[in-house]
Each structure stands twice: as structure tokens, then as C-alpha cells.
mmCIF file of C-alpha atoms in Angstrom:
data_model
loop_
_atom_site.group_PDB
_atom_site.id
_atom_site.type_symbol
_atom_site.label_atom_id
_atom_site.label_comp_id
_atom_site.label_asym_id
_atom_site.label_seq_id
_atom_site.Cartn_x
_atom_site.Cartn_y
_atom_site.Cartn_z
ATOM 1 C CA MET L 475 -10.773 19.572 -75.631
ATOM 2 C CA PRO L 476 -13.692 21.232 -77.439
ATOM 3 C CA PRO L 477 -14.907 19.248 -80.470
ATOM 4 C CA LEU L 478 -13.348 20.105 -83.825
ATOM 5 C CA HIS L 479 -16.581 20.696 -85.717
ATOM 6 C CA THR L 480 -16.997 20.963 -89.467
ATOM 7 C CA GLY L 481 -15.108 23.902 -90.953
ATOM 8 C CA THR L 482 -13.577 25.079 -87.669
ATOM 9 C CA GLY L 483 -9.923 25.171 -86.642
ATOM 10 C CA ASP L 484 -6.952 24.967 -88.995
ATOM 11 C CA ILE L 485 -7.772 23.844 -92.535
ATOM 12 C CA ARG L 486 -4.426 23.540 -94.272
ATOM 13 C CA GLY L 487 -5.278 21.765 -97.515
ATOM 14 C CA ASP L 488 -5.730 23.281 -100.953
ATOM 15 C CA LYS L 489 -9.242 21.843 -100.723
ATOM 16 C CA TYR L 490 -11.486 20.778 -97.857
ATOM 17 C CA LEU L 491 -13.887 17.841 -97.623
ATOM 18 C CA SER L 492 -16.323 17.618 -94.734
ATOM 19 C CA ALA L 493 -18.121 14.523 -93.493
ATOM 20 C CA MET L 494 -21.543 15.928 -94.231
ATOM 21 C CA THR L 495 -23.792 13.352 -95.846
ATOM 22 C CA GLY L 496 -23.378 14.440 -99.463
ATOM 23 C CA ALA L 497 -19.714 13.440 -99.396
ATOM 24 C CA LEU L 498 -19.991 9.959 -97.935
ATOM 25 C CA ARG L 499 -21.396 6.481 -98.223
ATOM 26 C CA TRP L 500 -21.942 4.004 -95.412
ATOM 27 C CA GLY L 501 -20.342 0.577 -95.515
ATOM 28 C CA ARG L 502 -19.609 0.466 -99.250
ATOM 29 C CA LEU L 503 -16.705 1.414 -101.468
ATOM 30 C CA PRO L 504 -17.187 3.629 -104.526
ATOM 31 C CA CYS L 505 -17.787 2.036 -107.916
ATOM 32 C CA ALA L 506 -16.337 3.051 -111.267
ATOM 33 C CA GLY L 507 -18.465 5.844 -112.684
ATOM 34 C CA ASP L 508 -19.640 7.207 -109.333
ATOM 35 C CA THR L 509 -19.795 10.999 -109.227
ATOM 36 C CA PRO L 510 -16.758 12.448 -107.422
ATOM 37 C CA VAL L 511 -17.308 14.604 -104.357
ATOM 38 C CA VAL L 512 -14.234 16.745 -105.107
ATOM 39 C CA THR L 513 -11.474 16.858 -107.734
ATOM 40 C CA LEU L 514 -7.757 17.328 -107.083
ATOM 41 C CA ASN L 515 -4.830 17.867 -109.398
ATOM 42 C CA SER L 516 -1.735 15.775 -108.865
ATOM 43 C CA GLY L 517 0.364 17.234 -106.053
ATOM 44 C CA GLN L 518 -2.478 19.115 -104.395
ATOM 45 C CA THR L 519 -3.341 18.776 -100.722
ATOM 46 C CA ILE L 520 -6.699 18.193 -99.109
ATOM 47 C CA THR L 521 -8.033 18.434 -95.566
ATOM 48 C CA VAL L 522 -10.673 15.812 -94.777
ATOM 49 C CA ASP L 523 -12.871 15.531 -91.697
ATOM 50 C CA THR L 524 -13.515 11.848 -90.991
ATOM 51 C CA VAL L 525 -15.986 10.333 -88.544
ATOM 52 C CA SER L 526 -16.152 7.011 -86.744
ATOM 53 C CA HIS L 527 -19.034 4.579 -87.089
ATOM 54 C CA GLU L 528 -19.040 3.862 -83.346
ATOM 55 C CA GLY L 529 -22.219 5.196 -81.737
ATOM 56 C CA LEU L 530 -24.005 5.226 -85.104
ATOM 57 C CA LEU L 531 -24.554 1.495 -85.634
ATOM 58 C CA ASP L 532 -27.930 -0.168 -85.135
ATOM 59 C CA ASP L 533 -26.733 -2.441 -82.334
ATOM 60 C CA GLN L 534 -25.620 0.704 -80.473
ATOM 61 C CA GLY L 535 -29.014 2.361 -80.889
ATOM 62 C CA ALA L 536 -28.126 4.502 -83.944
ATOM 63 C CA ASP L 537 -28.253 7.560 -81.675
ATOM 64 C CA PRO L 538 -24.770 8.844 -80.798
ATOM 65 C CA VAL L 539 -26.024 11.430 -78.292
ATOM 66 C CA THR L 540 -27.767 8.755 -76.215
ATOM 67 C CA PHE L 541 -25.062 6.137 -76.750
ATOM 68 C CA PHE L 542 -22.157 8.332 -75.697
ATOM 69 C CA GLY L 543 -24.251 9.931 -72.963
ATOM 70 C CA GLU L 544 -24.276 6.562 -71.218
ATOM 71 C CA TYR L 545 -20.474 6.850 -71.036
ATOM 72 C CA GLY L 546 -20.559 10.349 -69.594
ATOM 73 C CA ILE L 547 -20.005 12.209 -72.877
ATOM 74 C CA ALA L 548 -22.054 15.412 -72.941
ATOM 75 C CA HIS L 549 -24.276 16.453 -75.849
ATOM 76 C CA ASN L 550 -21.978 19.373 -76.688
ATOM 77 C CA GLU L 551 -19.047 16.969 -77.042
ATOM 78 C CA ILE L 552 -20.708 15.178 -79.988
ATOM 79 C CA LEU L 553 -19.570 16.384 -83.416
ATOM 80 C CA ASP L 554 -22.066 18.223 -85.604
ATOM 81 C CA ASP L 555 -21.474 15.936 -88.582
ATOM 82 C CA VAL L 556 -22.011 12.838 -86.419
ATOM 83 C CA ARG L 557 -25.381 14.190 -85.277
ATOM 84 C CA GLU L 558 -26.305 14.981 -88.886
ATOM 85 C CA LEU L 559 -25.330 11.516 -90.054
ATOM 86 C CA ALA L 560 -27.452 9.913 -87.335
ATOM 87 C CA GLY L 561 -30.482 11.793 -88.635
ATOM 88 C CA ALA L 562 -29.813 11.105 -92.312
ATOM 89 C CA SER L 563 -31.477 8.440 -94.432
ATOM 90 C CA LEU L 564 -28.335 6.792 -95.763
ATOM 91 C CA VAL L 565 -28.953 3.192 -96.807
ATOM 92 C CA ARG L 566 -26.796 0.510 -95.208
ATOM 93 C CA ASN L 567 -27.567 -3.098 -96.143
ATOM 94 C CA GLY L 568 -26.802 -6.220 -94.143
ATOM 95 C CA ASP L 569 -23.778 -7.127 -96.262
ATOM 96 C CA ASP L 570 -22.262 -3.658 -96.027
ATOM 97 C CA GLY L 571 -19.394 -2.856 -93.699
ATOM 98 C CA PRO L 572 -19.660 -0.492 -90.735
ATOM 99 C CA HIS L 573 -17.373 2.273 -92.005
ATOM 100 C CA VAL L 574 -18.337 5.813 -92.928
ATOM 101 C CA VAL L 575 -16.470 6.217 -96.238
ATOM 102 C CA LEU L 576 -15.663 9.625 -97.740
ATOM 103 C CA GLY L 577 -15.260 9.804 -101.503
ATOM 104 C CA PRO L 578 -14.710 9.200 -104.293
ATOM 105 C CA ILE L 579 -12.111 11.927 -104.721
ATOM 106 C CA SER L 580 -11.184 12.380 -108.372
ATOM 107 C CA ILE L 581 -7.478 12.826 -109.128
ATOM 108 C CA ALA L 582 -7.359 14.500 -112.524
ATOM 109 C CA GLY L 583 -5.329 12.618 -115.102
ATOM 110 C CA ALA L 584 -4.736 9.422 -113.129
ATOM 111 C CA ARG L 585 -4.873 6.424 -115.458
ATOM 112 C CA PRO L 586 -5.141 2.699 -114.803
ATOM 113 C CA GLY L 587 -1.611 1.396 -114.326
ATOM 114 C CA ASP L 588 -0.402 4.630 -112.712
ATOM 115 C CA VAL L 589 0.348 4.769 -108.997
ATOM 116 C CA LEU L 590 -1.448 7.074 -106.575
ATOM 117 C CA CYS L 591 0.813 8.250 -103.752
ATOM 118 C CA VAL L 592 -1.163 9.330 -100.667
ATOM 119 C CA GLU L 593 1.027 11.131 -98.120
ATOM 120 C CA GLN L 594 -0.173 11.653 -94.564
ATOM 121 C CA LEU L 595 0.875 15.222 -93.738
ATOM 122 C CA GLY L 596 -1.142 15.649 -90.553
ATOM 123 C CA LEU L 597 -3.728 13.938 -88.354
ATOM 124 C CA THR L 598 -5.626 15.835 -85.666
ATOM 125 C CA ARG L 599 -8.036 14.492 -83.067
ATOM 126 C CA ARG L 600 -11.529 15.957 -83.413
ATOM 127 C CA VAL L 601 -12.636 14.807 -79.940
ATOM 128 C CA ASP L 602 -10.912 13.301 -76.911
ATOM 129 C CA TYR L 603 -12.767 9.971 -76.710
ATOM 130 C CA GLY L 604 -13.346 6.831 -78.748
ATOM 131 C CA ILE L 605 -14.723 3.295 -78.593
ATOM 132 C CA ILE L 606 -13.198 -0.183 -78.853
ATOM 133 C CA SER L 607 -15.897 -2.778 -79.595
ATOM 134 C CA ASN L 608 -16.167 -6.566 -79.499
ATOM 135 C CA ARG L 609 -19.133 -8.435 -80.982
ATOM 136 C CA HIS L 610 -20.171 -12.101 -80.921
ATOM 137 C CA GLY L 611 -19.265 -13.915 -84.116
ATOM 138 C CA LEU L 612 -16.528 -11.391 -84.847
ATOM 139 C CA GLY L 613 -13.008 -10.788 -83.612
ATOM 140 C CA VAL L 614 -10.196 -13.289 -83.096
ATOM 141 C CA LEU L 615 -12.036 -14.957 -80.189
ATOM 142 C CA ALA L 616 -15.383 -15.188 -81.988
ATOM 143 C CA GLY L 617 -17.781 -17.379 -80.004
ATOM 144 C CA GLU L 618 -15.631 -17.025 -76.899
ATOM 145 C CA MET L 619 -15.610 -13.279 -76.328
ATOM 146 C CA PRO L 620 -17.482 -11.186 -75.338
ATOM 147 C CA GLU L 621 -18.545 -13.319 -72.386
ATOM 148 C CA SER L 622 -21.559 -11.438 -71.076
ATOM 149 C CA SER L 623 -23.483 -10.111 -74.082
ATOM 150 C CA ASP L 624 -23.504 -9.857 -77.858
ATOM 151 C CA LEU L 625 -21.783 -6.472 -77.778
ATOM 152 C CA VAL L 626 -19.194 -4.918 -75.514
ATOM 153 C CA CYS L 627 -18.109 -1.319 -76.097
ATOM 154 C CA VAL L 628 -15.203 0.089 -74.089
ATOM 155 C CA LEU L 629 -14.626 3.833 -73.856
ATOM 156 C CA GLY L 630 -11.106 5.146 -74.252
ATOM 157 C CA ARG L 631 -10.612 8.756 -73.210
ATOM 158 C CA VAL L 632 -7.528 10.891 -73.856
ATOM 159 C CA GLY L 633 -6.040 12.251 -70.642
ATOM 160 C CA THR L 634 -3.926 15.299 -69.946
ATOM 161 C CA ASP L 635 -0.906 13.046 -70.527
ATOM 162 C CA GLU L 636 -2.052 12.642 -74.169
ATOM 163 C CA ARG L 637 -2.476 8.906 -73.637
ATOM 164 C CA ALA L 638 -5.664 6.872 -73.874
ATOM 165 C CA HIS L 639 -7.232 5.764 -70.590
ATOM 166 C CA ILE L 640 -9.633 2.852 -70.048
ATOM 167 C CA ALA L 641 -11.335 2.985 -66.647
ATOM 168 C CA LEU L 642 -11.712 -0.356 -64.838
ATOM 169 C CA ALA L 643 -14.371 -1.346 -62.318
ATOM 170 C CA THR L 644 -11.593 -1.713 -59.730
ATOM 171 C CA GLY L 645 -10.846 2.000 -59.949
ATOM 172 C CA ARG L 646 -7.601 1.433 -61.819
ATOM 173 C CA GLN L 647 -6.983 2.516 -65.397
ATOM 174 C CA LEU L 648 -5.338 0.915 -68.384
ATOM 175 C CA ARG L 649 -3.239 3.440 -70.314
ATOM 176 C CA PHE L 650 -1.628 3.310 -73.734
ATOM 177 C CA ASP L 651 -0.027 5.646 -76.250
ATOM 178 C CA LEU L 652 -1.954 7.231 -79.086
ATOM 179 C CA ARG L 653 -0.989 6.360 -82.650
ATOM 180 C CA LEU L 654 -3.287 8.268 -85.005
ATOM 181 C CA GLN L 655 -4.001 6.589 -88.316
ATOM 182 C CA LEU L 656 -6.615 6.081 -91.017
ATOM 183 C CA GLY L 657 -7.490 2.400 -91.214
ATOM 184 C CA LEU L 658 -9.162 2.703 -94.615
ATOM 185 C CA VAL L 659 -7.570 4.385 -97.645
ATOM 186 C CA GLY L 660 -7.963 3.067 -101.171
ATOM 187 C CA VAL L 661 -8.740 3.564 -104.835
ATOM 188 C CA THR L 662 -11.927 2.527 -106.585
ATOM 189 C CA PRO L 663 -11.823 -1.142 -107.658
ATOM 190 C CA GLY L 664 -11.760 -1.680 -111.379
ATOM 191 C CA ASP L 665 -14.312 -4.488 -111.627
ATOM 192 C CA GLY L 666 -17.335 -2.210 -111.321
ATOM 193 C CA CYS L 667 -18.851 -4.161 -108.429
ATOM 194 C CA ALA L 668 -20.266 -2.689 -105.244
ATOM 195 C CA ARG L 669 -18.102 -3.897 -102.351
ATOM 196 C CA SER L 670 -18.364 -3.949 -98.596
ATOM 197 C CA SER L 671 -15.908 -1.635 -96.889
ATOM 198 C CA THR L 672 -14.747 -4.408 -94.534
ATOM 199 C CA PRO L 673 -12.295 -6.607 -96.498
ATOM 200 C CA PRO L 674 -9.131 -5.037 -97.938
ATOM 201 C CA GLY L 675 -7.931 -5.899 -101.431
ATOM 202 C CA ASP L 676 -5.520 -5.006 -104.214
ATOM 203 C CA TYR L 677 -7.230 -1.596 -104.218
ATOM 204 C CA GLY L 678 -6.185 -0.945 -100.608
ATOM 205 C CA GLY L 679 -9.243 -0.118 -98.540
ATOM 206 C CA ASN L 680 -9.488 -1.413 -94.977
ATOM 207 C CA LEU L 681 -5.811 -2.377 -94.641
ATOM 208 C CA ASP L 682 -5.615 -1.428 -90.946
ATOM 209 C CA ILE L 683 -1.818 -1.106 -90.935
ATOM 210 C CA ARG L 684 -0.896 0.744 -87.768
ATOM 211 C CA TYR L 685 2.210 2.376 -89.262
ATOM 212 C CA LEU L 686 0.286 4.419 -91.855
ATOM 213 C CA GLY L 687 0.169 7.599 -89.794
ATOM 214 C CA VAL L 688 1.771 11.013 -90.182
ATOM 215 C CA GLY L 689 4.902 10.880 -92.313
ATOM 216 C CA SER L 690 3.859 7.752 -94.181
ATOM 217 C CA ALA L 691 3.066 7.375 -97.867
ATOM 218 C CA LEU L 692 0.711 4.741 -99.263
ATOM 219 C CA PHE L 693 1.139 3.709 -102.897
ATOM 220 C CA LEU L 694 -1.993 2.448 -104.632
ATOM 221 C CA PRO L 695 -2.064 1.017 -108.175
ATOM 222 C CA VAL L 696 -4.776 2.950 -110.016
ATOM 223 C CA GLN L 697 -7.591 0.798 -111.435
ATOM 224 C CA VAL L 698 -10.078 3.315 -112.888
ATOM 225 C CA PRO L 699 -9.672 6.701 -114.608
ATOM 226 C CA ASP L 700 -9.097 9.509 -112.074
ATOM 227 C CA ALA L 701 -8.418 6.900 -109.361
ATOM 228 C CA GLY L 702 -11.528 7.417 -107.200
ATOM 229 C CA LEU L 703 -9.718 7.847 -103.878
ATOM 230 C CA TYR L 704 -11.667 7.279 -100.650
ATOM 231 C CA LEU L 705 -10.873 7.132 -96.950
ATOM 232 C CA GLY L 706 -12.328 6.534 -93.511
ATOM 233 C CA ASP L 707 -12.070 4.337 -90.402
ATOM 234 C CA PRO L 708 -10.097 6.817 -88.264
ATOM 235 C CA HIS L 709 -8.184 5.382 -85.300
ATOM 236 C CA PHE L 710 -6.604 6.919 -82.216
ATOM 237 C CA ALA L 711 -4.615 3.694 -81.696
ATOM 238 C CA GLN L 712 -4.494 0.159 -83.066
ATOM 239 C CA GLY L 713 -2.447 -2.858 -82.104
ATOM 240 C CA ASN L 714 -1.191 -5.348 -84.661
ATOM 241 C CA GLY L 715 -3.914 -7.962 -85.078
ATOM 242 C CA GLU L 716 -6.773 -5.670 -83.941
ATOM 243 C CA VAL L 717 -7.892 -8.740 -82.004
ATOM 244 C CA ALA L 718 -11.146 -7.550 -80.340
ATOM 245 C CA LEU L 719 -12.542 -6.430 -83.718
ATOM 246 C CA THR L 720 -11.861 -2.700 -83.726
ATOM 247 C CA ALA L 721 -9.117 -0.268 -82.861
ATOM 248 C CA LEU L 722 -9.748 2.760 -80.639
ATOM 249 C CA GLU L 723 -12.204 4.177 -83.165
ATOM 250 C CA ALA L 724 -12.528 7.964 -83.101
ATOM 251 C CA PRO L 725 -12.807 10.870 -85.588
ATOM 252 C CA LEU L 726 -9.769 12.574 -87.104
ATOM 253 C CA ARG L 727 -9.010 15.529 -89.360
ATOM 254 C CA ALA L 728 -6.574 14.363 -92.028
ATOM 255 C CA ASP L 729 -4.234 16.488 -94.148
ATOM 256 C CA LEU L 730 -3.144 14.586 -97.251
ATOM 257 C CA ARG L 731 -1.055 15.196 -100.352
ATOM 258 C CA VAL L 732 -2.057 13.143 -103.378
ATOM 259 C CA THR L 733 0.337 12.653 -106.297
ATOM 260 C CA VAL L 734 0.001 10.641 -109.496
ATOM 261 C CA LEU L 735 3.135 8.669 -110.401
ATOM 262 C CA SER L 736 3.083 7.791 -114.084
ATOM 263 C CA ASP L 737 6.772 7.218 -114.791
ATOM 264 C CA ARG L 738 7.973 3.892 -116.141
ATOM 265 C CA ASP L 739 9.523 2.694 -112.871
ATOM 266 C CA ALA L 740 6.379 3.358 -110.828
ATOM 267 C CA ARG L 741 4.117 1.674 -113.355
ATOM 268 C CA ARG L 742 6.487 -1.282 -113.565
ATOM 269 C CA LEU L 743 6.533 -1.730 -109.770
ATOM 270 C CA ALA L 744 2.739 -1.510 -109.638
ATOM 271 C CA GLN L 745 2.539 -4.206 -112.287
ATOM 272 C CA VAL L 746 5.022 -6.453 -110.481
ATOM 273 C CA LEU L 747 3.399 -6.114 -107.053
ATOM 274 C CA ALA L 748 -0.259 -5.819 -108.149
ATOM 275 C CA SER L 749 -0.892 -4.668 -104.587
ATOM 276 C CA PRO L 750 -0.468 -1.568 -102.411
ATOM 277 C CA TRP L 751 2.811 -0.785 -100.707
ATOM 278 C CA ALA L 752 3.908 1.950 -98.321
ATOM 279 C CA GLN L 753 6.876 3.840 -96.956
ATOM 280 C CA THR L 754 7.666 5.458 -93.632
ATOM 281 C CA SER L 755 10.780 7.389 -92.661
ATOM 282 C CA THR L 756 12.507 4.101 -91.820
ATOM 283 C CA HIS L 757 10.729 1.237 -93.579
ATOM 284 C CA THR L 758 9.181 0.030 -96.792
ATOM 285 C CA ILE L 759 5.974 -1.914 -96.151
ATOM 286 C CA LEU L 760 4.618 -4.680 -98.375
ATOM 287 C CA VAL L 761 1.092 -6.027 -98.015
ATOM 288 C CA GLY L 762 -0.028 -9.654 -97.902
ATOM 289 C CA LEU L 763 -3.713 -10.623 -97.915
ATOM 290 C CA GLY L 764 -5.520 -13.942 -97.691
ATOM 291 C CA GLY L 765 -8.509 -15.821 -96.403
ATOM 292 C CA THR L 766 -6.441 -17.319 -93.590
ATOM 293 C CA LEU L 767 -3.393 -16.236 -91.646
ATOM 294 C CA ASP L 768 -1.261 -18.789 -93.498
ATOM 295 C CA GLU L 769 -2.479 -17.544 -96.881
ATOM 296 C CA ALA L 770 -1.859 -13.915 -95.927
ATOM 297 C CA MET L 771 1.640 -14.773 -94.712
ATOM 298 C CA ARG L 772 2.521 -16.553 -97.940
ATOM 299 C CA ASP L 773 1.089 -13.683 -99.979
ATOM 300 C CA GLY L 774 3.126 -11.184 -97.961
ATOM 301 C CA VAL L 775 6.321 -13.156 -98.517
ATOM 302 C CA ARG L 776 5.639 -13.341 -102.258
ATOM 303 C CA ARG L 777 5.026 -9.574 -102.503
ATOM 304 C CA ALA L 778 8.159 -8.820 -100.485
ATOM 305 C CA LEU L 779 10.164 -11.249 -102.600
ATOM 306 C CA ALA L 780 8.963 -9.568 -105.785
ATOM 307 C CA TYR L 781 9.806 -6.131 -104.374
ATOM 308 C CA VAL L 782 13.356 -7.029 -103.345
ATOM 309 C CA CYS L 783 14.058 -8.694 -106.683
ATOM 310 C CA GLU L 784 12.674 -5.710 -108.599
ATOM 311 C CA VAL L 785 14.470 -2.914 -106.734
ATOM 312 C CA THR L 786 17.820 -4.658 -106.139
ATOM 313 C CA GLY L 787 18.127 -7.065 -109.056
ATOM 314 C CA ALA L 788 18.627 -9.963 -106.635
ATOM 315 C CA ASP L 789 17.813 -13.524 -107.678
ATOM 316 C CA ARG L 790 14.855 -15.121 -105.877
ATOM 317 C CA ALA L 791 16.960 -17.423 -103.699
ATOM 318 C CA SER L 792 19.127 -14.568 -102.435
ATOM 319 C CA ALA L 793 16.092 -12.330 -101.918
ATOM 320 C CA LEU L 794 14.308 -14.995 -99.867
ATOM 321 C CA ALA L 795 17.412 -15.488 -97.735
ATOM 322 C CA PHE L 796 17.536 -11.725 -97.164
ATOM 323 C CA LEU L 797 13.886 -11.662 -96.096
ATOM 324 C CA SER L 798 14.417 -14.563 -93.721
ATOM 325 C CA ALA L 799 17.263 -12.745 -91.976
ATOM 326 C CA ALA L 800 16.291 -9.077 -92.226
ATOM 327 C CA ALA L 801 12.526 -8.593 -92.690
ATOM 328 C CA ASP L 802 9.774 -8.491 -90.083
ATOM 329 C CA PHE L 803 6.355 -9.928 -90.908
ATOM 330 C CA GLU L 804 3.516 -8.787 -88.657
ATOM 331 C CA VAL L 805 -0.227 -9.419 -88.535
ATOM 332 C CA SER L 806 -1.935 -6.184 -89.585
ATOM 333 C CA GLN L 807 -5.381 -7.452 -88.643
ATOM 334 C CA ALA L 808 -7.089 -10.838 -88.356
ATOM 335 C CA VAL L 809 -10.689 -9.603 -88.168
ATOM 336 C CA ASN L 810 -11.703 -8.162 -91.558
ATOM 337 C CA GLY L 811 -12.724 -11.359 -93.352
ATOM 338 C CA VAL L 812 -9.565 -11.036 -95.445
ATOM 339 C CA VAL L 813 -6.543 -11.314 -93.131
ATOM 340 C CA GLY L 814 -3.612 -8.917 -93.519
ATOM 341 C CA VAL L 815 0.090 -9.559 -92.922
ATOM 342 C CA HIS L 816 2.533 -6.743 -93.640
ATOM 343 C CA CYS L 817 6.266 -6.962 -94.203
ATOM 344 C CA LEU L 818 8.587 -4.317 -92.758
ATOM 345 C CA LEU L 819 11.797 -3.831 -94.725
ATOM 346 C CA ARG L 820 14.359 -1.394 -93.366
ATOM 347 C CA THR L 821 14.876 1.018 -96.222
ATOM 348 C CA SER L 822 18.527 1.455 -95.245
ATOM 349 C CA ASP L 823 19.101 -2.259 -95.929
ATOM 350 C CA LEU L 824 18.121 -1.786 -99.569
ATOM 351 C CA ARG L 825 20.446 1.113 -100.389
#
């Protein structure tokens, strides 16, 4: 496929945000008081061009044309905004994350205590290739993998079957289905501190929940006036756990609808959960976070318990029994410093 460059192709949103350097920051989340890059009214839609950090990082040479050229990707297959970003003088410190973060997007009238609903209306591939990377000291098998060097980058290319293909030295290929998603969507934290983009938190951010693709809605408790929405970390596919360190990282065009929920029930649920939650066509998703897998699991159970009690009126003992029999707890990711465990509740079970 030809690259989906800035401003080309279908732009369906009421507003459009490109990944040119004035609209982004590298490795850091927005802070309260940062100047917004665009303003939306509640209920409006926006089309956003996101880019991946793979090929831009220092340990990859910070030159995407050369980096991807070594994998057989031609110069004219590299996005224009990626080339611009490589030549820009954006500051990225050692404690910053790797992600190219777009925002903040101001949502007019959003107040702390409200809920920001971010609906994924559409996700479109901007290229037909991406990278999965594994670095020493990072990933689930830190210190054990990679075996041969400090950095291993594996190219995944989308075939005519619309599946990702990884070529092996034996001549065979590993193939898997695409599942487009944004790994990083959040609101500006309310504490005023500059934060790395890597760990998720009660503001959302780098949640890396594989189910948050087209048709999903993410609910984020607002912490600062006008919310300060941001997004990034586009994925072509991610497994639960994200065990190597990254998903199949690759740029996407995202069509989103953003709505402020300020009614009493929404504000009450945000207060009870004090954490993001999400919905798909079939499930409600609760988010647990912690420094270890055990802590994240316990946090996820507590959030799910609070949700079931709040929406059904169940007592805690009955709600816990329900979760034990009917809910599925999965590892979102175990590689972001803060571990994520999400709970899948069948929405039909709660009617």
C-alpha cells in the first residue's frame, strides 16, 4: 500500500490533527496548563495521524530511512511526518518514555470529576509494516532475552491476506491477525508533574489493553479543566502481556469521538472507581494497576468489585462470588514499569 501521508486520504473528523512536530511531545505526558494543540466541543469528532517511535530511537540510529532500509523498506515508504520528526530538535531525556505523544487536546467545558468518553470510530493503517522490539533489561525475560545483542528488532509486514508476516531465517513465516489499537490514550494528570509516557496510571495513558480498538469506548475521569486528552503508541497487533516489550508498533490514523459526561451517575462512578474503565460491544473492562503482577491483580479485583456493587447494588460478598465465577482477568502488559491486569465482564451478565 502507498503510505498514508499527512493530510491525504479520507479525513472524516470534524477536526484534524497531524503528527507534525508542533502537535507532539516525545516520551512525556502533558502537564496542567500546557497549551492545547486543538480544542474540541463535547460530542465532536477528530481525525488524528499517529506515528510509532520505532526507527526513531537513539539505539536504532535515530534515522528511520536508514533503519527501515536495512529491512528492505524503501525511502518512499517512509511517512513524511516520521522523516520530519527525525530531523526535529525535540528534547527527550533519559527518564522519558519512547512514545510520540500527540496533545494535549482541549475538550471545552470538561471539569475535574467529569468523565471523558473516547470512542474509537475508525483506525486505518498508514503503512504496511511495523516493528516488534526486545531490549536487554526490559521485557518479561529481562536479562535472559535477547540472547545475541542488546537490541533485537523484528519486522512484521502486512501481506495480501491482511495478516502480519514475520520472515524466518528458515524461509518459513510466522503469521498472525491484525488487531489495530492505540496503546496510549489518557487525560492530563492533575498533580502538575511531568511524567514519563511509559507507566499507566489513574489518568489512563499507556494502558496497552488490546481490546481498545474500533467500537470500543474508554472512560477517563477528568483531572484538570478541559481534560487535556492525548494519545499515541499505535499498534497493528498486541498480545496480552506484551512480553517482548512492544507490540507490533506501527502508525495509524485514528477517528475518535470525544464526549464529556457530567451527569450525576457518571461522576459518581468515576469517584467510586478512581480509575479508567472501558466498554466494547460485548464487555465492560475494568483496569487494575500495580508494581507487581500480584498487586495489579488485587487492584483489578477491587475495581471490578466496586463496579459490580455500584451498578447492580450487590453486597460485596455476592459481587466477589460473581467475579470468581463469571469474570475473566487478563494481563494487559507486564513491561511498562507499572503492571496492568484488566477484568472482562460480559455486559449481558449485568443486565
